Coordinates of C-alpha atoms and ligand atoms in Angstrom, one line a residue:
M5 CA 20.5 25.6 20.2
P6 CA 18.1 22.8 19.0
R7 CA 19.4 19.3 18.7
R8 CA 20.3 18.4 15.1
F9 CA 21.2 14.7 15.3
S10 CA 19.3 12.1 17.1
P11 CA 20.4 8.6 18.0
F12 CA 19.4 5.9 15.5
A13 CA 18.8 3.7 18.6
D14 CA 15.7 5.9 19.4
L15 CA 14.3 5.3 15.9
A16 CA 15.0 1.6 16.2
A17 CA 13.3 1.5 19.6
A18 CA 10.3 3.4 18.3
A19 CA 10.0 1.0 15.4
A20 CA 10.2 -2.0 17.8
A21 CA 7.5 -0.5 20.0
V22 CA 5.3 0.1 16.9
G23 CA 5.9 -3.4 15.8
A24 CA 5.1 -4.8 19.3
T25 CA 1.5 -3.5 19.4
R26 CA -1.3 -4.6 17.2
S27 CA -3.4 -1.6 18.0
K28 CA -3.5 0.9 15.1
N29 CA -4.2 3.8 17.4
A30 CA -1.2 2.8 19.6
K31 CA 1.0 2.5 16.6
R32 CA -0.1 6.0 15.4
D33 CA 0.4 7.6 18.8
L34 CA 3.9 6.1 19.3
L35 CA 5.0 7.2 15.9
A36 CA 3.5 10.7 16.3
A37 CA 5.3 11.1 19.6
Y38 CA 8.6 10.0 18.0
L39 CA 8.2 12.2 14.9
R40 CA 7.3 15.3 17.0
G41 CA 10.5 15.0 19.0
L42 CA 12.8 14.6 16.0
P43 CA 15.0 17.4 14.8
A44 CA 13.7 19.0 11.5
E45 CA 16.7 17.8 9.5
E46 CA 16.1 14.2 10.2
L47 CA 12.3 14.1 9.7
A48 CA 12.4 13.2 6.0
A49 CA 14.8 10.3 6.4
A50 CA 13.0 8.9 9.5
C51 CA 9.7 9.0 7.5
A52 CA 11.3 7.2 4.6
F53 CA 12.6 4.5 7.0
F54 CA 9.2 4.0 8.6
A55 CA 7.7 3.7 5.1
G56 CA 10.2 0.9 4.5
R57 CA 12.4 2.9 2.1
P58 CA 16.1 3.4 2.8
L59 CA 16.3 6.5 0.6
V60 CA 14.3 9.8 0.8
D61 CA 14.3 10.2 -2.9
P62 CA 11.6 7.8 -4.1
T63 CA 13.3 7.3 -7.5
A64 CA 16.7 6.4 -6.0
K65 CA 17.7 2.8 -5.6
L66 CA 20.1 1.3 -3.1
G67 CA 21.3 -1.1 -5.8
M68 CA 21.9 -4.0 -3.4
G69 CA 20.2 -7.4 -4.0
W70 CA 20.2 -10.3 -1.6
V71 CA 23.7 -11.4 -2.7
Q72 CA 25.4 -8.1 -1.8
Q73 CA 23.4 -7.6 1.4
A74 CA 24.4 -11.0 2.6
A75 CA 28.0 -10.3 1.7
A76 CA 28.0 -7.1 3.7
L77 CA 26.5 -8.9 6.7
A78 CA 29.1 -11.7 6.4
R79 CA 31.9 -9.1 6.4
A80 CA 30.5 -7.3 9.5
S81 CA 29.6 -10.4 11.5
G82 CA 32.2 -12.9 10.5
A83 CA 29.5 -15.4 9.8
D84 CA 29.9 -17.4 6.5
E85 CA 27.3 -17.6 3.7
E86 CA 25.8 -20.8 5.1
A87 CA 25.2 -19.3 8.5
I88 CA 23.6 -16.2 6.9
R89 CA 21.2 -18.3 4.9
A90 CA 20.4 -20.4 7.9
A91 CA 19.7 -17.3 10.0
Y92 CA 17.5 -15.8 7.3
L93 CA 15.5 -19.0 7.1
R94 CA 15.0 -19.1 10.8
H95 CA 13.5 -15.6 10.8
S96 CA 12.3 -15.1 7.2
D97 CA 13.6 -11.6 7.8
F98 CA 16.9 -10.1 6.9
G99 CA 16.8 -7.6 9.8
D100 CA 16.2 -10.3 12.4
A101 CA 19.0 -12.4 10.8
A102 CA 21.4 -9.4 11.0
A103 CA 20.4 -8.7 14.7
E104 CA 21.1 -12.4 15.6
L105 CA 24.4 -12.6 13.7
L106 CA 25.7 -9.3 15.1
A107 CA 24.8 -10.0 18.6
G108 CA 28.2 -11.5 19.4
A109 CA 30.2 -9.3 17.1
E110 CA 32.4 -6.5 18.4
R111 CA 30.9 -3.0 17.6
R112 CA 33.2 -0.4 16.1
G113 CA 32.9 3.4 16.5
G114 CA 30.4 5.5 18.4
H115 CA 26.7 5.4 18.4
L116 CA 24.9 5.9 15.0
T117 CA 22.6 8.9 14.4
V118 CA 19.7 8.9 12.0
T119 CA 21.7 11.3 9.8
E120 CA 24.6 8.9 9.6
V121 CA 22.5 6.0 8.6
A122 CA 20.6 8.1 6.0
G123 CA 24.0 9.4 4.7
T124 CA 25.4 5.9 4.4
F125 CA 22.3 4.8 2.4
D126 CA 22.8 7.8 0.1
A127 CA 26.4 6.9 -0.3
I128 CA 25.6 3.3 -1.2
A129 CA 23.1 4.5 -3.8
A130 CA 25.7 6.8 -5.3
A131 CA 28.6 4.2 -5.2
G132 CA 30.0 3.2 -8.5
N133 CA 30.2 -0.5 -8.0
G134 CA 29.0 -3.5 -6.0
E135 CA 32.2 -3.8 -4.0
D136 CA 31.9 -0.2 -2.7
R137 CA 28.3 -0.8 -1.8
I138 CA 29.1 -3.9 0.1
G139 CA 32.0 -2.1 1.9
L140 CA 29.7 0.8 3.0
M141 CA 27.0 -1.5 4.1
A142 CA 29.4 -3.7 6.0
D143 CA 30.8 -0.6 7.8
L144 CA 27.3 0.4 8.8
F145 CA 26.5 -3.0 10.2
G146 CA 29.9 -2.9 11.9
R147 CA 28.8 0.2 13.8
A148 CA 25.3 -0.9 14.6
S149 CA 24.0 -2.4 17.8
P150 CA 21.9 -5.6 17.2
E151 CA 18.7 -3.6 17.6
D152 CA 20.0 -0.9 15.1
A153 CA 21.0 -3.7 12.7
R154 CA 17.5 -5.2 12.9
F155 CA 15.9 -2.1 11.6
I156 CA 18.8 -1.3 9.2
G157 CA 18.5 -4.8 7.7
R158 CA 14.8 -4.5 7.4
V159 CA 14.8 -1.1 5.7
S160 CA 17.7 -2.0 3.4
S161 CA 15.9 -5.2 2.3
R162 CA 12.7 -3.1 2.2
E163 CA 10.6 -5.0 4.7
T164 CA 10.0 -3.0 7.8
R165 CA 7.6 -5.5 9.3
I166 CA 6.3 -3.2 11.9
G167 CA 2.7 -3.4 10.6
L168 CA 2.8 0.1 9.3
R169 CA 0.8 1.1 6.3
E170 CA 1.5 4.4 4.6
G171 CA -2.0 5.5 5.6
L172 CA -1.0 5.1 9.2
L173 CA 2.2 7.1 8.7
E174 CA 0.1 9.9 7.2
E175 CA -2.2 9.8 10.3
A176 CA 0.9 9.9 12.6
V177 CA 2.2 12.9 10.7
A178 CA -1.1 14.7 11.0
E179 CA -1.3 13.9 14.8
A180 CA 2.4 14.8 15.4
F181 CA 2.0 18.4 14.1
G182 CA -1.7 18.9 14.7
R183 CA -2.8 19.1 11.1
Q184 CA -5.8 17.9 9.1
L185 CA -5.3 14.3 7.9
D186 CA -6.7 15.1 4.4
A187 CA -4.2 17.9 4.0
V188 CA -1.3 15.5 4.8
R189 CA -2.7 12.8 2.5
R190 CA -3.0 15.3 -0.4
A191 CA 0.6 16.6 0.2
H192 CA 1.9 13.0 0.2
M193 CA 0.0 12.2 -3.0
L194 CA 1.2 15.3 -4.8
T195 CA 4.8 15.3 -3.7
G196 CA 5.1 11.5 -3.8
E197 CA 7.2 11.6 -0.7
I198 CA 5.9 11.2 2.9
G199 CA 9.0 13.0 4.3
E200 CA 8.3 16.1 2.3
A201 CA 4.6 16.0 3.4
A202 CA 5.9 15.7 7.0
R203 CA 8.2 18.7 6.6
L204 CA 5.3 20.7 5.2
A205 CA 3.1 19.6 8.0
R206 CA 5.7 20.6 10.6
E207 CA 6.0 24.0 9.1
D208 CA 2.3 24.5 8.5
R209 CA 2.8 24.8 4.8
L210 CA 0.7 21.8 3.6
A211 CA -1.3 24.1 1.3
E212 CA 1.9 24.7 -0.7
A213 CA 2.3 21.0 -1.7
A214 CA 2.7 20.5 -5.4
L215 CA 3.7 17.9 -7.9
H216 CA 7.3 18.2 -8.9
V217 CA 7.9 18.0 -12.6
M218 CA 10.9 15.6 -13.1
R219 CA 10.1 13.6 -10.0
P220 CA 7.7 10.7 -10.8
I221 CA 4.6 10.1 -8.8
R222 CA 3.2 6.6 -8.2
F223 CA 1.0 5.2 -10.9
M224 CA -2.7 4.7 -10.6
L225 CA -3.6 1.0 -10.9
A226 CA -6.7 -0.9 -12.1
T227 CA -9.0 -3.5 -10.7
P228 CA -9.6 -6.6 -12.8
V229 CA -13.1 -7.5 -14.0
V230 CA -14.0 -10.8 -15.6
D231 CA -16.4 -9.9 -18.4
A232 CA -18.5 -7.3 -20.2
A233 CA -21.5 -7.9 -18.0
E234 CA -19.5 -7.1 -14.9
V235 CA -18.3 -3.9 -16.6
M236 CA -21.8 -2.7 -17.1
R237 CA -22.9 -3.8 -13.6
R238 CA -20.1 -1.7 -12.2
V239 CA -20.4 1.5 -14.3
G240 CA -24.2 1.8 -14.6
D241 CA -25.4 3.5 -17.8
E242 CA -22.4 4.3 -19.9
A243 CA -18.8 3.0 -19.9
W244 CA -15.8 5.1 -20.8
I245 CA -13.5 2.7 -22.6
E246 CA -9.9 2.8 -23.7
D247 CA -7.8 0.1 -25.4
K248 CA -5.5 -1.7 -23.0
Y249 CA -2.1 -1.6 -24.7
D250 CA 0.3 -4.4 -24.0
G251 CA 3.6 -2.7 -23.3
I252 CA 5.2 -1.1 -20.3
R253 CA 3.9 1.7 -18.2
A254 CA 5.8 5.0 -18.4
Q255 CA 5.5 8.5 -17.0
L256 CA 6.9 11.3 -19.2
H257 CA 8.1 14.5 -17.6
V258 CA 9.1 17.6 -19.6
D259 CA 10.4 20.6 -17.6
A260 CA 10.3 24.3 -18.4
G261 CA 13.7 24.0 -20.1
G262 CA 12.5 21.2 -22.3
I263 CA 14.5 18.5 -20.6
V264 CA 12.8 15.1 -20.9
R265 CA 12.6 12.2 -18.5
L266 CA 10.9 8.9 -18.7
F267 CA 10.1 6.8 -15.6
S268 CA 9.0 3.2 -15.4
R269 CA 6.4 1.8 -13.1
D270 CA 8.9 1.1 -10.4
L271 CA 9.9 4.8 -10.6
N272 CA 13.2 4.0 -12.3
D273 CA 14.6 6.5 -14.7
V274 CA 14.5 4.8 -18.1
T275 CA 15.1 7.9 -20.3
R276 CA 18.2 6.6 -22.0
S277 CA 16.6 3.3 -23.0
F278 CA 14.0 5.1 -25.3
P279 CA 15.9 7.7 -27.3
E280 CA 13.2 7.7 -30.0
I281 CA 10.7 9.1 -27.5
T282 CA 13.0 11.7 -26.0
G283 CA 14.0 12.7 -29.5
A284 CA 10.4 13.1 -30.6
V285 CA 9.5 15.2 -27.5
A286 CA 12.5 17.4 -28.1
E287 CA 11.1 18.2 -31.5
L288 CA 7.7 19.4 -30.2
P289 CA 6.9 23.1 -30.0
D290 CA 7.2 24.5 -26.5
L291 CA 4.1 23.2 -24.7
G292 CA 5.3 24.1 -21.2
P293 CA 6.1 21.7 -18.4
L294 CA 4.2 18.4 -18.8
V295 CA 3.6 15.1 -16.9
I296 CA 2.0 12.4 -19.0
D297 CA 1.0 8.9 -18.0
G298 CA 1.1 6.3 -20.8
E299 CA 2.3 3.0 -22.1
L300 CA 5.4 2.3 -24.2
V301 CA 4.3 0.0 -27.0
P302 CA 6.4 -1.6 -29.7
R303 CA 5.0 -0.5 -33.0
R304 CA 6.4 -0.6 -36.5
E305 CA 4.8 0.9 -39.6
G306 CA 1.5 1.4 -37.8
T307 CA 1.3 -2.2 -36.5
V308 CA 1.6 -3.2 -32.8
L309 CA 4.4 -5.8 -32.3
D310 CA 4.3 -8.6 -29.8
F311 CA 5.1 -7.8 -26.2
A312 CA 8.0 -10.4 -26.5
S313 CA 9.7 -8.1 -29.0
L314 CA 9.6 -5.2 -26.4
Q315 CA 11.4 -7.5 -24.0
T316 CA 14.5 -7.2 -26.2
R317 CA 14.4 -3.4 -25.4
L318 CA 14.0 -3.7 -21.7
G319 CA 17.1 -3.1 -19.6
R320 CA 19.1 -1.9 -22.7
V321 CA 20.6 1.4 -21.6
R322 CA 21.8 2.4 -25.1
P323 CA 19.9 0.4 -27.7
S324 CA 21.8 -0.1 -31.0
A325 CA 20.6 1.5 -34.2
E326 CA 19.6 -2.0 -35.5
L327 CA 17.5 -2.7 -32.4
L328 CA 15.8 0.7 -32.6
A329 CA 14.9 0.0 -36.2
E330 CA 13.7 -3.5 -35.5
V331 CA 11.7 -2.7 -32.4
P332 CA 10.7 0.9 -32.5
V333 CA 8.6 2.1 -29.6
V334 CA 5.8 4.7 -29.3
L335 CA 4.3 6.2 -26.2
V336 CA 0.5 5.9 -26.1
A337 CA -0.6 8.7 -23.8
F338 CA -3.7 8.2 -21.7
D339 CA -3.4 10.8 -18.9
L340 CA -2.2 14.3 -18.3
L341 CA -1.1 14.9 -14.7
H342 CA 0.5 18.3 -15.0
H343 CA 0.5 21.0 -17.6
A344 CA 2.1 24.4 -17.6
G345 CA 1.9 25.0 -13.9
D346 CA -1.4 23.3 -13.3
D347 CA -1.5 20.1 -11.2
L348 CA -4.3 18.0 -12.7
I349 CA -4.5 14.9 -10.6
E350 CA -7.5 16.2 -8.7
T351 CA -9.2 17.3 -11.9
P352 CA -11.8 14.8 -13.3
L353 CA -10.5 12.4 -16.0
R354 CA -12.9 14.0 -18.6
E355 CA -11.1 17.3 -18.3
R356 CA -7.6 15.8 -18.1
R357 CA -8.3 13.9 -21.4
R358 CA -9.7 17.1 -23.0
R359 CA -6.5 18.9 -22.2
L360 CA -4.4 16.0 -23.3
E361 CA -6.1 16.0 -26.7
G362 CA -5.6 19.8 -26.9
L363 CA -1.8 19.2 -27.0
A364 CA -2.2 17.5 -30.4
L365 CA 0.6 15.2 -29.6
P366 CA 0.2 12.6 -32.4
E367 CA 0.2 15.3 -35.1
R368 CA 3.1 17.2 -33.6
S369 CA 5.3 14.2 -32.9
G370 CA 5.0 12.4 -36.2
E371 CA 2.9 9.7 -34.4
R372 CA 5.7 8.9 -32.0
L373 CA 3.4 10.0 -29.2
L374 CA -0.2 8.7 -29.6
L375 CA -3.4 8.9 -27.7
A376 CA -5.2 5.9 -26.2
H377 CA -8.1 4.8 -28.4
L378 CA -11.3 6.1 -26.6
A379 CA -14.9 4.9 -27.0
S380 CA -18.0 4.5 -25.0
A381 CA -20.5 1.7 -24.5
R382 CA -24.1 1.5 -23.1
S383 CA -24.5 -2.3 -23.0
A384 CA -22.4 -5.5 -22.5
D385 CA -22.8 -6.3 -26.2
E386 CA -21.1 -3.0 -27.1
V387 CA -18.4 -3.6 -24.6
E388 CA -17.8 -7.0 -26.3
R389 CA -17.6 -5.3 -29.7
H390 CA -15.0 -2.8 -28.4
F391 CA -13.1 -5.7 -26.9
D392 CA -13.0 -7.5 -30.3
D393 CA -12.0 -4.3 -32.0
A394 CA -9.2 -3.7 -29.5
R395 CA -7.9 -7.2 -30.1
E396 CA -8.1 -6.6 -33.8
R397 CA -5.8 -3.6 -33.3
R398 CA -3.5 -6.1 -31.5
N399 CA -4.1 -4.6 -28.1
E400 CA -4.6 -6.7 -24.9
G401 CA -8.1 -5.8 -23.9
L402 CA -10.0 -2.8 -22.4
M403 CA -9.6 -0.3 -19.6
I404 CA -12.8 1.0 -18.3
K405 CA -12.5 4.4 -16.5
D406 CA -14.7 6.6 -14.5
P407 CA -14.7 10.0 -16.3
D408 CA -15.4 11.8 -13.1
S409 CA -12.5 10.2 -11.2
A410 CA -9.4 11.9 -9.9
Y411 CA -6.0 10.4 -10.6
Q412 CA -5.2 8.3 -7.5
P413 CA -1.4 7.7 -7.3
G414 CA -0.5 4.2 -6.2
R415 CA -4.1 3.1 -5.6
R416 CA -5.9 0.2 -7.1
G417 CA -9.4 1.6 -6.8
L418 CA -12.6 1.3 -8.8
G419 CA -11.8 4.4 -10.9
W420 CA -10.1 2.2 -13.4
L421 CA -11.1 -1.4 -14.3
K422 CA -9.3 -3.7 -16.6
L423 CA -10.7 -6.4 -18.9
K424 CA -8.1 -8.7 -20.4
K425 CA -8.1 -11.5 -23.0
A426 CA -8.5 -14.8 -21.3
L427 CA -9.5 -15.2 -17.7
A428 CA -7.4 -12.6 -15.9
T429 CA -3.8 -13.6 -15.2
L430 CA -2.3 -13.3 -11.8
D431 CA 1.1 -11.7 -11.0
C432 CA 2.9 -13.8 -8.5
V433 CA 6.4 -14.0 -7.0
V434 CA 8.7 -17.1 -7.3
V435 CA 9.5 -18.5 -3.9
G436 CA 10.9 -21.9 -4.9
V437 CA 12.4 -23.6 -8.0
E438 CA 13.0 -27.1 -9.0
W439 CA 15.3 -28.9 -11.5
G440 CA 13.5 -30.0 -14.6
H441 CA 13.1 -33.4 -16.2
G442 CA 14.6 -34.9 -19.4
K443 CA 16.5 -32.3 -21.4
R444 CA 15.7 -29.8 -18.7
R445 CA 17.3 -31.8 -15.9
D446 CA 20.3 -29.4 -15.7
V447 CA 18.2 -26.3 -15.4
L448 CA 15.9 -24.9 -12.8
S449 CA 12.7 -24.9 -14.9
D450 CA 9.9 -25.5 -12.5
Y451 CA 8.8 -22.5 -10.4
T452 CA 6.6 -22.4 -7.3
F453 CA 5.0 -19.1 -6.9
A454 CA 3.0 -17.1 -4.3
V455 CA 0.6 -14.2 -4.0
R456 CA 0.5 -11.6 -1.2
E457 CA -1.9 -12.0 1.7
T458 CA -2.8 -8.4 1.7
D459 CA -1.8 -5.1 0.1
E460 CA 0.3 -4.1 3.1
H461 CA 4.0 -4.0 2.3
D462 CA 4.8 -6.5 5.0
A463 CA 2.2 -9.0 4.0
R464 CA 3.0 -12.7 4.0
L465 CA 3.5 -14.6 0.8
L466 CA 1.2 -17.5 0.3
T467 CA 1.9 -20.1 -2.3
I468 CA -0.7 -20.7 -5.0
G469 CA 0.8 -22.9 -7.7
K470 CA 3.6 -24.4 -9.5
A471 CA 4.4 -24.4 -13.3
Y472 CA 7.2 -24.8 -15.7
T473 CA 8.2 -21.9 -17.8
G474 CA 7.3 -21.2 -21.3
L475 CA 10.6 -19.3 -21.6
T476 CA 13.3 -20.1 -24.3
D477 CA 16.2 -22.3 -23.4
A478 CA 18.5 -19.4 -23.3
E479 CA 16.2 -17.5 -20.9
I480 CA 15.8 -20.6 -18.7
A481 CA 19.6 -21.0 -18.5
E482 CA 19.9 -17.3 -17.6
M483 CA 17.1 -17.6 -14.9
T484 CA 18.8 -20.8 -13.6
E485 CA 22.0 -18.7 -12.8
R486 CA 19.9 -16.0 -11.3
F487 CA 18.0 -18.5 -9.0
K488 CA 21.3 -20.1 -8.0
G489 CA 22.5 -16.7 -6.8
I490 CA 19.4 -16.1 -4.7
T491 CA 18.9 -19.7 -3.3
L492 CA 18.1 -19.8 0.4
Q493 CA 17.8 -23.5 1.0
D494 CA 19.0 -26.3 -1.3
F495 CA 17.0 -29.5 -0.8
G496 CA 18.5 -31.3 -3.8
R497 CA 15.6 -31.3 -6.3
Y498 CA 13.9 -28.2 -4.8
R499 CA 15.3 -24.9 -3.6
T500 CA 13.7 -22.0 -1.8
V501 CA 14.8 -18.6 -3.2
V502 CA 14.6 -15.0 -2.1
P503 CA 11.2 -13.8 -3.3
E504 CA 12.2 -11.2 -5.9
V505 CA 11.3 -12.6 -9.4
V506 CA 7.8 -11.7 -10.5
V507 CA 6.0 -13.9 -13.0
E508 CA 2.6 -13.5 -14.7
I509 CA 0.6 -16.7 -14.6
A510 CA -2.3 -17.7 -16.8
F511 CA -4.6 -20.6 -15.8
D512 CA -7.9 -22.2 -16.6
R513 CA -9.5 -21.8 -13.3
I514 CA -9.0 -21.4 -9.6
M515 CA -9.9 -24.1 -7.1
R516 CA -10.0 -24.4 -3.4
S517 CA -7.1 -26.7 -2.3
A518 CA -5.2 -27.6 0.7
R519 CA -2.1 -28.2 -1.3
H520 CA -0.9 -24.6 -1.2
R521 CA -0.8 -22.1 1.7
S522 CA -3.2 -19.7 0.0
G523 CA -5.9 -22.3 0.2
F524 CA -6.3 -22.2 -3.5
A525 CA -4.7 -23.9 -6.5
M526 CA -4.8 -23.2 -10.2
R527 CA -5.9 -25.6 -12.9
F528 CA -3.3 -25.7 -15.7
P529 CA -1.2 -22.8 -14.7
R530 CA 1.3 -21.5 -17.2
I531 CA 3.9 -18.8 -17.0
V532 CA 3.1 -16.1 -19.5
R533 CA 6.2 -14.0 -18.9
I534 CA 8.7 -12.8 -16.4
R535 CA 7.7 -9.4 -15.2
D536 CA 10.9 -7.6 -14.7
D537 CA 9.0 -4.4 -14.8
K538 CA 7.2 -5.4 -11.5
T539 CA 8.5 -5.9 -8.0
P540 CA 7.1 -8.2 -5.3
A541 CA 5.2 -5.2 -4.0
D542 CA 3.2 -5.1 -7.2
I543 CA 2.0 -8.7 -7.2
D544 CA -1.6 -9.7 -6.8
T545 CA -3.2 -10.3 -3.4
M546 CA -5.6 -12.8 -1.9
A547 CA -8.4 -10.3 -2.4
T548 CA -8.0 -10.6 -6.2
V549 CA -7.8 -14.4 -6.0
E550 CA -10.9 -14.5 -3.9
A551 CA -12.7 -12.2 -6.3
L552 CA -11.8 -14.3 -9.3
F553 CA -12.9 -17.4 -7.5
G554 CA -16.1 -15.8 -6.6
E555 CA -16.8 -14.7 -10.1
Q556 CA -16.3 -18.3 -11.2
A557 CA -18.6 -19.7 -8.6
S558 CA -21.3 -17.2 -9.5
G559 CA -21.3 -18.7 -13.0
R560 CA -19.9 -15.5 -14.6
I561 CA -16.6 -17.1 -15.4
L562 CA -15.5 -16.7 -19.0
L563 CA -14.7 -20.4 -19.3
A564 CA -18.1 -21.7 -18.4
T565 CA -20.3 -19.4 -20.5
G566 CA -20.5 -19.9 -24.2
S567 CA -22.0 -17.2 -26.3
G568 CA -20.2 -14.6 -28.5
G569 CA -17.2 -12.3 -27.9
E570 CA -13.5 -12.9 -28.1
T571 CA -13.2 -13.5 -24.4
E572 CA -15.5 -16.5 -24.5
R573 CA -13.9 -17.8 -27.7
I574 CA -10.4 -17.8 -26.2
A575 CA -11.7 -19.3 -23.0
A576 CA -13.7 -21.9 -24.8
T577 CA -10.6 -23.1 -26.7
G578 CA -8.9 -23.3 -23.3
A579 CA -11.8 -25.3 -22.0
A580 CA -11.6 -27.7 -24.9
E581 CA -7.9 -28.3 -24.3
D582 CA -8.6 -28.6 -20.6
G583 CA -11.2 -31.4 -21.3
E584 CA -8.8 -33.2 -23.6
R585 CA -5.9 -33.1 -21.1
A586 CA -8.1 -33.9 -18.2
G587 CA -9.6 -36.9 -20.1
Ligands
LIG6 P1 -1.9 -5.0 -15.5 O1 -0.5 -4.8 -15.8 O2 -2.4 -6.2 -16.2 O3 -2.2 -4.9 -14.1 O4 -2.8 -3.8 -16.2 C1 -2.6 -2.5 -15.9 C2 -1.6 -1.9 -16.8 O5 -2.2 -1.8 -18.1 C3 -1.2 -0.5 -16.5 O6 -0.3 -0.4 -15.5 C4 -0.7 0.0 -17.8 O7 0.7 -0.4 -17.9 C5 -1.4 -0.8 -18.8 N1 -2.3 -0.1 -19.7 C6 -2.4 -0.3 -21.1 N2 -3.3 0.5 -21.6 C7 -3.8 1.4 -20.6 C8 -4.7 2.4 -20.6 N3 -5.4 2.8 -21.7 N4 -4.9 3.0 -19.4 C9 -4.3 2.6 -18.3 N5 -3.4 1.6 -18.3 C10 -3.1 1.0 -19.4

């Protein structure tokens, strides 16, 4: 009879071995060997863990922030809050802190299996309240060896730190079961779950991989460009141009029975927050199962409202009738990923758009579902004109897409480019906060923020700037409480915090500077908004910073040029202010 449960210690040891070598090939071989020897039942959970996710279901959330994780570790180890912060700071890693603090603690119960750890994570995700979650996690730590705890802590705080990119995990799966890498990649892309791809690989059924309606796949991302000239340089003859709407990204799923689900960019189910959308979809004639990618945009009587108004809708599980009337939302569809049994992500955009238009959504939904405005341009001047028109329609800028491109889940490729209003903003994560001055002296109003070194999920955070917020007093007060809860080190004026709050930063230009660890600083940075729709995994990387810097240096920066177009006008105003303030 084949073994069904394997020791979690083996998994932790494999993870440690993978982390100990820098060689990609060695990492892949170690992982492949481990995965090959694993019982079938545990393959999906192990793959999720190596990918840095505690749960197999990519839409499920553990529901534990720093505060609860630390409380669980405190309970299991007997260490107090201060000792836990100190250990975290020593290692900058929750797993290492857990291993250190549990080293002396007495271990309860027998040895953990992969199934037990996975089962506990599932139970935590399903638990009704924070206290239960802390209790379950504390029990798990209580049964773990220090080495188990290191990996459990890393996975539960979502930082595996073993230098493992998903691409490498795909390679390991292909090697473990002797399959083609391309087939594994494709299965992962379609199913959205590396564990399922691994199971299909093991059973030699990769060809059966398909998109699951009602399970979100990761969103395709765009690469920023600085101006219309760069757009034309990148696309050649003709650019396919859509308006860039300023709302929140959403994936709409409709199954064969007409059940509707909406998922946000971080794959959360946000269906109940947008009843006007689900209501409109329910009224459509039967179009068959659908997966649509689009943007939720606040729009009343044909006019797009400010993004700020949409913020009042975020996080509201059951919006009131007044709020629904005040800030109604539409879904602007720009992509069709599945229709009536056909997976379309490998189909060229041109064809996906044709099929999307064929659904006649605006007409059939009373304009609750719209289509992204589409145009084409053959010169930089034309791009500029479209940009101005998009701004006239109160949209943020333009998206430039390759009509022959496939939909690439989770990738920031060159298939999609984005051109925004001023000089591109950067999404950063707050790593430190400081008490303000004057009437702000009782609130944490100055934020220090960082970008990621690379796109890898264990990349280091490198500081790039500091700014005080443009938030309202009420919001600053609320954020102050939040930052107090996630403070790591309190130096009096300044505190370091757990990096989890994402902010979008606008600035006048980027400069080389030794002041911050990124080696860059921003001139006149300002916080545009808190991006609760993004996680630290979504923030910008050094590559983007370098690219923006390079564009400035090459003289193609919006600020420096002077002629025509909304982009230049906005930037020129910024430059004037810059001069004034600098002078
Ligand atoms: P950013 O959030 O600045 O990185 O810009 C990318 C985002 O623009 C996407 O994630 C979408 O939420 C949004 N967006 C707005 N309009 C479009 C469009 N027509 N096509 C694709 N993304 C769009």
